[in-house]
Amino acid sequence: MDFYRIFWTESAQKKQVATHLQQPAISQFSCPSSCSRRCSWLLVLPLYALLAITVPDCRKQKWRNWFLVSLLMSVLWLCLQVYLLVWMISVAGYLLSIPDTVMSLTFTAAATSIPTVMACMLVAQDGGYMHALITVLLKVRCAI
């Protein structure tokens, strides 16, 4: 009986994934209607264009087999962004006469803690207060 349940949930998940893949992807190049969203869209549009040129969209049938290239290009983009962030932090620390070690430790701590706090806030809003509290306490313990 358990095998039947496992098989049933796997087939249901496969159907759900198949219907999700058949839905048309929303284009990042379509202009939003509200003024504030349009302004932010115009600021991010060059980045959208660079990503569209360099990272193949595996959601499209034409690029479906290029998933490994898409993964590698995403990792390269992430490495470039991290390098630029560290370089900008070093420059800001130099201008403010703060040592590189203090700047890097401070921003590294913030960069690892802020996403956890945001995720815990979303979990708490959905009603998982205890899960969010335990996650924050464990994160603080690991940071110390």
Short mmCIF file of C-alpha atoms in Angstrom, two decimals:
data_model
loop_
_atom_site.label_atom_id
_atom_site.label_comp_id
_atom_site.label_asym_id
_atom_site.label_seq_id
_atom_site.Cartn_x
_atom_site.Cartn_y
_atom_site.Cartn_z
CA MET A 1 0.00 0.00 0.00
CA ASP A 2 2.85 2.41 0.80
CA PHE A 3 4.44 1.74 -2.57
CA TYR A 4 1.19 2.74 -4.27
CA ARG A 5 1.07 6.04 -2.34
CA ILE A 6 4.69 6.84 -3.19
CA PHE A 7 4.07 6.04 -6.85
CA TRP A 8 0.90 8.12 -6.88
CA THR A 9 2.59 11.19 -5.40
CA GLU A 10 5.52 10.89 -7.82
CA SER A 11 3.19 10.73 -10.82
CA ALA A 12 1.18 13.67 -9.47
CA GLN A 13 4.38 15.67 -9.04
CA LYS A 14 5.46 14.81 -12.59
CA LYS A 15 2.09 16.04 -13.91
CA GLN A 16 2.43 19.24 -11.91
CA VAL A 17 5.94 19.87 -13.25
CA ALA A 18 4.80 19.11 -16.80
CA THR A 19 1.93 21.62 -16.58
CA HIS A 20 4.31 24.20 -15.07
CA LEU A 21 6.75 23.77 -17.97
CA GLN A 22 3.97 24.19 -20.51
CA GLN A 23 2.96 27.59 -19.16
CA PRO A 24 4.42 30.51 -21.15
CA ALA A 25 7.28 32.34 -19.48
CA ILE A 26 6.75 36.00 -18.60
CA SER A 27 9.18 38.20 -20.51
CA GLN A 28 11.39 40.60 -18.59
CA PHE A 29 11.36 42.92 -21.59
CA SER A 30 7.65 43.78 -21.38
CA CYS A 31 7.15 47.25 -19.95
CA PRO A 32 5.16 47.43 -16.65
CA SER A 33 2.11 49.65 -16.38
CA SER A 34 2.73 51.57 -13.14
CA CYS A 35 5.17 54.49 -13.06
CA SER A 36 7.27 53.26 -10.11
CA ARG A 37 7.65 49.78 -11.60
CA ARG A 38 8.53 51.30 -14.96
CA CYS A 39 11.33 53.38 -13.41
CA SER A 40 12.84 50.38 -11.63
CA TRP A 41 12.41 48.31 -14.81
CA LEU A 42 14.38 50.91 -16.79
CA LEU A 43 17.21 50.77 -14.23
CA VAL A 44 17.45 46.97 -14.42
CA LEU A 45 16.86 46.66 -18.18
CA PRO A 46 20.60 46.65 -19.13
CA LEU A 47 21.19 43.79 -16.68
CA TYR A 48 18.23 41.89 -18.16
CA ALA A 49 19.70 42.37 -21.63
CA LEU A 50 23.17 41.15 -20.56
CA LEU A 51 21.70 38.08 -18.87
CA ALA A 52 19.47 37.31 -21.86
CA ILE A 53 22.52 37.43 -24.15
CA THR A 54 24.90 35.40 -21.98
CA VAL A 55 22.67 32.87 -20.15
CA PRO A 56 20.55 30.49 -22.25
CA ASP A 57 16.90 30.28 -21.14
CA CYS A 58 16.36 26.58 -20.44
CA ARG A 59 12.61 27.06 -20.13
CA LYS A 60 12.38 27.35 -23.91
CA GLN A 61 12.35 24.16 -25.95
CA LYS A 62 15.19 25.44 -28.14
CA TRP A 63 17.61 25.74 -25.20
CA ARG A 64 16.36 22.80 -23.10
CA ASN A 65 19.59 20.78 -23.49
CA TRP A 66 21.82 23.76 -22.63
CA PHE A 67 21.13 23.55 -18.89
CA LEU A 68 24.78 22.96 -18.01
CA VAL A 69 25.89 26.07 -19.92
CA SER A 70 23.12 28.01 -18.19
CA LEU A 71 24.31 26.81 -14.79
CA LEU A 72 27.94 27.66 -15.51
CA MET A 73 27.09 31.12 -16.82
CA SER A 74 24.94 31.78 -13.75
CA VAL A 75 27.85 30.81 -11.50
CA LEU A 76 30.18 33.09 -13.49
CA TRP A 77 27.74 35.98 -13.12
CA LEU A 78 27.52 35.32 -9.39
CA CYS A 79 31.32 35.29 -9.08
CA LEU A 80 31.55 38.59 -10.95
CA GLN A 81 28.95 40.19 -8.69
CA VAL A 82 30.69 38.98 -5.54
CA TYR A 83 34.04 40.27 -6.83
CA LEU A 84 32.53 43.69 -7.57
CA LEU A 85 30.86 43.79 -4.15
CA VAL A 86 34.11 43.00 -2.33
CA TRP A 87 35.99 45.55 -4.42
CA MET A 88 33.40 48.25 -3.65
CA ILE A 89 33.52 47.39 0.06
CA SER A 90 37.31 47.73 -0.01
CA VAL A 91 37.10 51.13 -1.69
CA ALA A 92 34.44 52.34 0.77
CA GLY A 93 36.56 51.15 3.69
CA TYR A 94 39.62 52.92 2.28
CA LEU A 95 37.67 56.17 1.86
CA LEU A 96 36.31 55.95 5.42
CA SER A 97 39.70 54.85 6.86
CA ILE A 98 38.27 51.53 8.08
CA PRO A 99 40.52 48.44 7.80
CA ASP A 100 39.65 45.85 5.16
CA THR A 101 39.25 43.11 7.75
CA VAL A 102 36.61 45.04 9.69
CA MET A 103 34.70 45.93 6.53
CA SER A 104 34.81 42.41 5.14
CA LEU A 105 33.75 40.75 8.41
CA THR A 106 30.91 43.23 8.93
CA PHE A 107 29.50 42.89 5.44
CA THR A 108 29.98 39.13 5.37
CA ALA A 109 28.03 38.81 8.61
CA ALA A 110 25.28 41.04 7.26
CA ALA A 111 25.18 39.23 3.93
CA THR A 112 24.67 35.87 5.61
CA SER A 113 22.23 37.02 8.30
CA ILE A 114 19.84 39.29 6.41
CA PRO A 115 18.50 36.60 4.01
CA THR A 116 17.91 34.28 6.99
CA VAL A 117 16.00 36.96 8.85
CA MET A 118 13.89 37.73 5.77
CA ALA A 119 13.11 34.04 5.25
CA CYS A 120 12.16 33.69 8.92
CA MET A 121 9.85 36.69 8.65
CA LEU A 122 8.08 35.07 5.71
CA VAL A 123 7.75 31.78 7.59
CA ALA A 124 6.41 33.61 10.64
CA GLN A 125 3.82 35.41 8.53
CA ASP A 126 2.59 32.03 7.27
CA GLY A 127 2.09 30.87 10.86
CA GLY A 128 5.33 28.96 11.49
CA TYR A 129 6.39 31.05 14.47
CA MET A 130 8.22 28.28 16.30
CA HIS A 131 10.13 27.23 13.17
CA ALA A 132 11.19 30.84 12.53
CA LEU A 133 12.29 31.34 16.15
CA ILE A 134 14.37 28.15 16.19
CA THR A 135 16.00 29.06 12.87
CA VAL A 136 16.97 32.54 14.09
CA LEU A 137 18.35 31.20 17.38
CA LEU A 138 20.42 28.55 15.61
CA LYS A 139 21.72 31.12 13.13
CA VAL A 140 22.77 33.48 15.91
CA ARG A 141 24.46 30.61 17.76
CA CYS A 142 26.40 29.61 14.63
CA ALA A 143 27.42 33.22 13.98
CA ILE A 144 28.91 33.55 17.45
#
